[in-house]
Every structure is written in structure tokens, then in C-alpha cells.
XYZ file of C-alpha atoms in Angstrom:
347
model
C -138.492 -146.680 -53.859
C -141.837 -145.363 -55.077
C -143.480 -143.680 -58.057
C -144.693 -140.095 -58.169
C -146.546 -138.767 -61.242
C -145.252 -141.801 -63.142
C -141.596 -141.187 -62.232
C -139.571 -143.713 -60.207
C -137.656 -142.449 -57.199
C -135.093 -144.281 -55.086
C -133.937 -143.714 -51.522
C -130.283 -144.102 -50.551
C -131.303 -147.123 -48.525
C -132.455 -148.803 -51.764
C -128.796 -148.791 -52.799
C -127.773 -150.606 -49.620
C -130.630 -153.127 -50.152
C -129.341 -153.838 -53.648
C -125.753 -154.167 -52.333
C -126.788 -156.992 -49.974
C -129.590 -158.499 -52.051
C -130.462 -157.934 -55.696
C -133.373 -160.315 -54.996
C -134.819 -158.017 -52.308
C -134.259 -154.955 -54.527
C -136.194 -156.671 -57.381
C -139.004 -157.579 -54.961
C -139.241 -153.879 -53.893
C -139.568 -152.903 -57.558
C -142.191 -155.584 -58.159
C -144.247 -154.108 -55.261
C -144.029 -150.718 -56.956
C -144.904 -151.865 -60.468
C -147.445 -154.677 -59.869
C -148.375 -154.654 -56.155
C -151.148 -157.215 -56.573
C -148.710 -159.757 -58.001
C -145.978 -159.235 -55.419
C -145.529 -161.974 -52.736
C -146.459 -160.861 -49.185
C -143.726 -159.399 -47.059
C -142.727 -160.991 -43.806
C -144.228 -159.180 -40.794
C -141.998 -156.662 -39.112
C -140.471 -158.271 -35.998
C -140.900 -156.834 -32.546
C -137.132 -156.413 -32.219
C -137.076 -154.396 -35.442
C -139.795 -152.120 -34.070
C -137.857 -151.671 -30.790
C -134.669 -150.891 -32.701
C -136.523 -148.277 -34.773
C -137.740 -146.571 -31.606
C -134.252 -146.707 -30.126
C -132.969 -145.105 -33.357
C -135.372 -142.238 -33.095
C -134.305 -141.686 -29.487
C -130.631 -141.713 -30.482
C -131.372 -139.199 -33.212
C -133.297 -136.977 -30.821
C -130.460 -137.061 -28.305
C -128.000 -135.677 -30.899
C -130.548 -133.031 -31.903
C -130.936 -131.984 -28.261
C -127.156 -131.893 -27.823
C -126.677 -129.620 -30.835
C -129.399 -127.253 -29.646
C -127.818 -127.261 -26.122
C -124.543 -126.129 -27.744
C -126.338 -122.963 -28.857
C -126.448 -123.865 -32.530
C -129.291 -122.618 -34.642
C -131.181 -125.681 -35.876
C -133.793 -125.641 -38.704
C -136.022 -128.700 -38.369
C -137.569 -129.772 -41.707
C -140.412 -131.709 -40.018
C -144.121 -131.695 -40.559
C -144.567 -129.157 -37.787
C -142.822 -126.585 -39.955
C -145.722 -126.746 -42.418
C -148.624 -126.468 -40.041
C -150.475 -124.059 -42.356
C -150.110 -126.277 -45.398
C -152.935 -128.606 -46.319
C -150.581 -131.213 -47.851
C -146.913 -131.550 -46.887
C -145.066 -132.809 -49.919
C -141.441 -133.693 -50.533
C -141.175 -130.664 -52.771
C -142.200 -128.354 -49.935
C -139.574 -129.883 -47.680
C -136.894 -129.687 -50.321
C -137.623 -125.963 -50.809
C -137.504 -125.397 -47.025
C -134.127 -127.211 -46.938
C -132.801 -124.999 -49.774
C -133.986 -121.905 -47.925
C -132.238 -123.019 -44.674
C -129.016 -123.636 -46.531
C -129.280 -120.219 -48.242
C -129.688 -118.584 -44.835
C -126.619 -120.549 -43.638
C -128.242 -121.952 -40.508
C -125.848 -124.005 -38.289
C -127.766 -127.263 -38.572
C -130.507 -128.577 -40.864
C -132.374 -131.523 -39.329
C -134.115 -133.995 -41.628
C -132.881 -132.223 -44.749
C -134.851 -133.133 -47.901
C -132.345 -133.805 -50.707
C -132.978 -134.739 -54.328
C -130.969 -135.195 -57.481
C -131.864 -137.307 -60.447
C -133.811 -140.405 -59.403
C -132.537 -140.261 -55.790
C -134.217 -138.444 -52.957
C -134.410 -138.801 -49.210
C -134.039 -137.175 -45.787
C -130.551 -136.797 -44.345
C -130.499 -136.831 -40.506
C -128.316 -133.726 -40.162
C -126.519 -131.143 -42.359
C -123.844 -129.539 -40.221
C -122.361 -126.208 -41.369
C -118.548 -126.179 -41.507
C -115.919 -123.835 -42.899
C -113.018 -124.768 -45.224
C -109.456 -123.474 -45.152
C -110.398 -120.546 -47.435
C -113.236 -119.416 -45.194
C -115.981 -120.788 -47.366
C -119.027 -122.274 -45.688
C -120.264 -125.706 -46.698
C -122.383 -128.471 -45.223
C -121.392 -131.935 -44.104
C -123.692 -134.959 -43.747
C -124.066 -136.434 -40.292
C -126.074 -139.538 -39.567
C -127.011 -141.422 -36.358
C -126.664 -145.242 -36.168
C -127.342 -147.497 -33.221
C -124.478 -149.909 -33.976
C -121.148 -149.697 -32.197
C -119.170 -149.781 -35.430
C -119.557 -148.249 -38.905
C -121.017 -150.715 -41.405
C -120.584 -150.720 -45.201
C -124.292 -149.901 -45.655
C -123.870 -146.730 -43.561
C -120.998 -145.579 -45.758
C -122.941 -146.151 -49.027
C -125.962 -144.293 -47.661
C -123.866 -141.274 -46.664
C -121.978 -141.320 -49.924
C -125.327 -141.093 -51.752
C -126.518 -138.121 -49.620
C -123.111 -136.448 -50.097
C -123.345 -137.053 -53.839
C -126.772 -135.337 -53.942
C -125.449 -132.439 -51.771
C -122.480 -131.849 -54.117
C -124.587 -132.065 -57.284
C -127.350 -129.814 -55.966
C -125.497 -127.123 -54.045
C -121.914 -127.313 -55.336
C -120.439 -127.949 -51.857
C -117.204 -129.914 -51.689
C -117.142 -131.676 -48.342
C -114.233 -134.069 -47.927
C -115.842 -136.194 -45.177
C -119.039 -137.231 -43.481
C -119.738 -138.316 -39.904
C -121.532 -141.278 -38.286
C -122.669 -140.825 -34.688
C -122.633 -144.340 -33.246
C -124.823 -145.817 -30.554
C -121.837 -145.603 -28.257
C -121.844 -141.846 -28.641
C -118.598 -141.920 -30.625
C -118.227 -139.744 -33.677
C -116.672 -141.543 -36.640
C -115.508 -139.237 -39.440
C -114.845 -140.948 -42.818
C -113.243 -139.443 -45.856
C -115.308 -139.482 -49.037
C -112.396 -140.212 -51.431
C -111.829 -143.549 -49.694
C -115.233 -144.853 -50.748
C -116.643 -142.703 -53.515
C -115.409 -144.657 -56.532
C -116.898 -147.849 -55.179
C -120.156 -146.051 -54.414
C -120.345 -144.714 -58.010
C -119.746 -148.170 -59.429
C -122.463 -149.623 -57.196
C -124.856 -146.810 -58.121
C -124.287 -147.500 -61.848
C -124.889 -151.220 -61.388
C -128.062 -150.456 -59.403
C -129.497 -148.082 -62.053
C -128.644 -150.538 -64.807
C -130.329 -153.338 -62.862
C -133.557 -151.331 -62.535
C -133.395 -150.024 -66.165
C -133.577 -153.697 -67.176
C -136.293 -154.643 -64.699
C -138.587 -157.393 -66.006
C -141.382 -158.610 -63.742
C -141.088 -162.092 -65.325
C -137.400 -162.496 -64.511
C -136.942 -162.783 -60.755
C -133.290 -162.958 -59.689
C -132.213 -166.210 -58.067
C -132.505 -165.816 -54.257
C -129.479 -168.093 -53.891
C -127.278 -165.380 -55.447
C -128.044 -162.829 -52.675
C -126.516 -162.597 -49.206
C -129.960 -161.920 -47.609
C -133.623 -161.798 -48.564
C -134.861 -158.651 -46.807
C -138.522 -158.776 -45.891
C -139.118 -161.769 -48.222
C -137.169 -164.443 -46.376
C -140.147 -166.754 -46.100
C -140.908 -166.605 -49.819
C -137.223 -166.924 -50.795
C -136.709 -170.033 -48.573
C -139.833 -171.588 -50.061
C -138.360 -171.142 -53.566
C -135.021 -172.633 -52.471
C -136.723 -175.542 -50.687
C -138.674 -176.392 -53.847
C -135.345 -176.753 -55.588
C -133.651 -178.432 -52.663
C -130.938 -175.886 -53.339
C -127.471 -176.522 -52.167
C -127.254 -173.140 -50.483
C -129.518 -174.621 -47.766
C -126.655 -176.797 -46.469
C -125.830 -175.347 -43.062
C -122.625 -173.314 -42.921
C -121.867 -173.605 -46.626
C -120.311 -170.449 -48.073
C -121.462 -168.627 -51.209
C -118.058 -169.362 -52.798
C -118.459 -173.066 -52.127
C -121.998 -172.931 -53.544
C -120.734 -171.347 -56.784
C -117.968 -173.951 -57.166
C -120.298 -176.871 -56.588
C -122.975 -175.520 -58.909
C -120.257 -175.037 -61.586
C -119.809 -178.837 -61.727
C -123.545 -179.564 -61.664
C -124.072 -180.124 -57.917
C -126.982 -177.702 -57.478
C -129.066 -179.491 -54.846
C -128.520 -181.150 -51.487
C -129.581 -184.510 -52.921
C -127.028 -184.251 -55.699
C -124.352 -183.422 -53.144
C -125.299 -186.456 -51.004
C -125.097 -188.822 -54.014
C -122.024 -187.230 -55.582
C -118.656 -188.992 -55.762
C -116.469 -185.978 -56.441
C -113.363 -185.608 -54.273
C -111.483 -183.103 -56.423
C -113.700 -180.040 -56.542
C -111.499 -177.154 -57.585
C -110.997 -174.805 -54.624
C -112.635 -177.097 -51.997
C -110.506 -179.306 -49.842
C -111.483 -182.987 -49.700
C -112.175 -182.925 -45.957
C -114.389 -179.766 -46.341
C -116.243 -181.433 -49.247
C -116.909 -184.547 -47.163
C -118.065 -182.418 -44.280
C -120.556 -180.552 -46.443
C -121.784 -183.847 -47.922
C -122.315 -185.288 -44.440
C -124.104 -182.137 -43.313
C -126.534 -182.347 -46.255
C -127.219 -186.016 -45.318
C -127.974 -185.176 -41.684
C -130.353 -182.358 -42.746
C -132.189 -184.778 -45.042
C -132.495 -187.367 -42.303
C -133.751 -184.811 -39.850
C -136.464 -183.441 -42.194
C -138.208 -181.498 -39.453
C -137.855 -184.132 -36.706
C -137.074 -183.110 -33.128
C -134.424 -183.549 -31.887
C -132.436 -183.040 -35.122
C -129.931 -185.608 -36.274
C -126.383 -184.707 -35.359
C -122.871 -186.086 -35.028
C -120.052 -184.871 -32.781
C -116.805 -184.654 -34.654
C -113.564 -184.513 -32.702
C -110.072 -185.868 -32.554
C -108.701 -187.752 -29.497
C -107.175 -184.480 -28.342
C -110.555 -182.778 -28.439
C -112.566 -185.396 -26.556
C -112.979 -183.116 -23.496
C -114.092 -179.998 -25.391
C -117.379 -178.389 -26.419
C -120.256 -180.718 -27.316
C -118.117 -183.761 -26.408
C -118.796 -182.885 -22.756
C -122.545 -183.507 -23.164
C -123.885 -186.378 -21.047
C -125.607 -189.356 -22.806
C -129.052 -188.673 -24.277
C -132.066 -188.826 -21.950
C -135.761 -188.493 -22.686
C -135.856 -186.004 -19.799
C -133.379 -183.639 -21.550
C -134.508 -179.956 -21.761
C -133.057 -177.591 -24.370
C -132.967 -173.796 -23.903
C -132.576 -171.435 -26.853
C -131.621 -168.095 -25.192
C -131.687 -165.205 -27.659
C -129.413 -162.204 -27.284
C -130.790 -158.737 -26.418
C -129.108 -156.073 -28.560
C -130.902 -153.086 -26.979
C -128.896 -153.036 -23.775
C -125.346 -151.591 -23.901
C -122.887 -154.376 -23.263
C -125.599 -157.093 -23.673
C -127.201 -159.188 -20.949
C -125.796 -161.989 -18.856
C -127.776 -164.894 -17.463
C -127.163 -166.852 -14.298
C -128.842 -170.235 -14.111
C -129.226 -171.804 -10.672
C -130.230 -175.467 -10.294
C -132.473 -175.761 -7.321
C -134.191 -179.010 -6.326
């Protein structure tokens, strides 16, 4: 989101941010309204940068494939405006409208705008309905191997703009996955949910108050403000910091006044509505172990198993030794199929 001539504009991705994290959406707005007061973002990770580059390569591959098919592609990129001193969104939107009017086969990086929403759709693909009428369908490239809810909301938003602006009536949109598969999804299956989400999003920002930060604990993620959010939760010793606790369990415990890890540890409840006694005791013990660890290495832990499970999982670990070495091997998502590691113990 950003402001232009005093008017606030949103991108379709702002909707998906709000869907996952009202807290992160509020932080984005705070940056726009009072940038000097906004907490610093977390630095972009190297893996995120690599994924962005892979995303551009995936997008370029589809563009090359479409051109190789002999389709006429209009690219709404900066190169199209080489003679212009300043390339604005309005110029790109006008070029997009001109390409659609001329009925080119494909519009790449189409500039779309309606109401407070604007953005660049990866591809508009010309299609023909049963009555012979031409229309355009949104296509988008994603690196993932499956379609995610955020992808659907983003494409619903672009389709909404396309319908409102040009009067087209596409019944589907297409996601080109990192596997090369084309997933076509039907708008009617998701559009009502999208409209409800959009209304909640607009209402949320209509009521924006820089003095009323949403509780980070109510969001599934924290976006680029994870460090700041965790600092706020740590100050409150919030119960959401108990490892593996669910948001539903957090709400149920908070409803009876157990809002911190310390309160959970000292609580005597055994009849929390909707939480089984054994699960409650497990959460309580987990909170205790986290408190006892308090940054120490190695962390405090317990191995829980029945007699039938004594030869499984962590129960197979040998007794502790001061010579123990622990490896934390991260996955590598940029290679198809992942990576496998072979460890060889050589004296």
C-alpha cells in the first residue's frame, strides 16, 4: 500500500497480508501514515531474495513459451516508455487499456486499477466464450507446487478489477505452478469469500488508528515485523509463546484468565472447556520447561513415551555426553524434489 496525491492505494497482496495477519497489515499502514514512528522491519532474508529471483525466472519462462507459440505479446514494462521522462502507473494503465482495445493475444504485466486497488497482473490471456466474444483471463506464476489460499485471493482481486473496469466476464483464472502444471480455478467457488474478506479489509483500514495496534497474538504470522511482535509478546509472557500451542487453545485459555505462561504453570484448572486434561497438562509442562530453559543451552526437555514406544524416536538417543554435537540442517526449497544428505562417520 502507498499514498499518491494524498489518496491511499492497496495492492492485491495487501489483502493476502491482512488475511494472514491483521497485525502486519496495520504495521504496513503505520509505515505509510507515520513512517518515522513505525518499528523497523526485519531484514529480508537471503532465501527470500533467492526465491524472488527464481520467481522472476519462472515468470520469464512462461513469457518465452507464449511468444514461442506465436502469440502476440504486449509487454507493459518500462522499456515500452523509453521516450517518457517519468514512467507512472497511469501511463502503464493507459498502455494496458490500449493493448486490450487492440485485442492482443497476451498482455504481460498489465496495470489494473479500480477503486482503491491497483497492481500489475502477470498475464492477461485472450480467450473466446461460447458466443464468440473475446475476453481476457488472469494468469499468474507461482513457484509453489500447489495452489495456496493467498494465490486465489490475489487472483480474485485482479479478476474483480478486470470485470469492473472492462466488463469482461471470465469464469476462471489460472495459476502456473513451479512444477509447470496449469491449475485452472473457477471464480464462483471463491468470489463470495473474497468479497467478504475485501469488505473486512477496507473496514479495518477505514478505522485505522495509529494509537491502537492490533494484538500480535491474534494473527497467524507477523510478516516483516516478527522481531518486534515477539518482543511485545515476550514482555507480556504471552501464552501463545508456548511451543506447539494452537490459536484455538490460546483463545480458550485466555477466556478463563490464563493469558501468560506463568499463569498456566501456576494454574490448577483441569476442566478447561474444549481442552482435554492430558493436553492441558502437556501444555502446562511445556511452559514450565521453556521457563526453566530461559535461553540455556542445551534446552530443558523430557522424553514422553509409553512402554510400547520405548524403542521409537527420541527414546533411541544414547545417554547425554559433554562431547555431543547437534546439527540443525535446514531444508533447501529451491531445488525440485529437495536435497538429500548422506552422513559418513570416518575416524
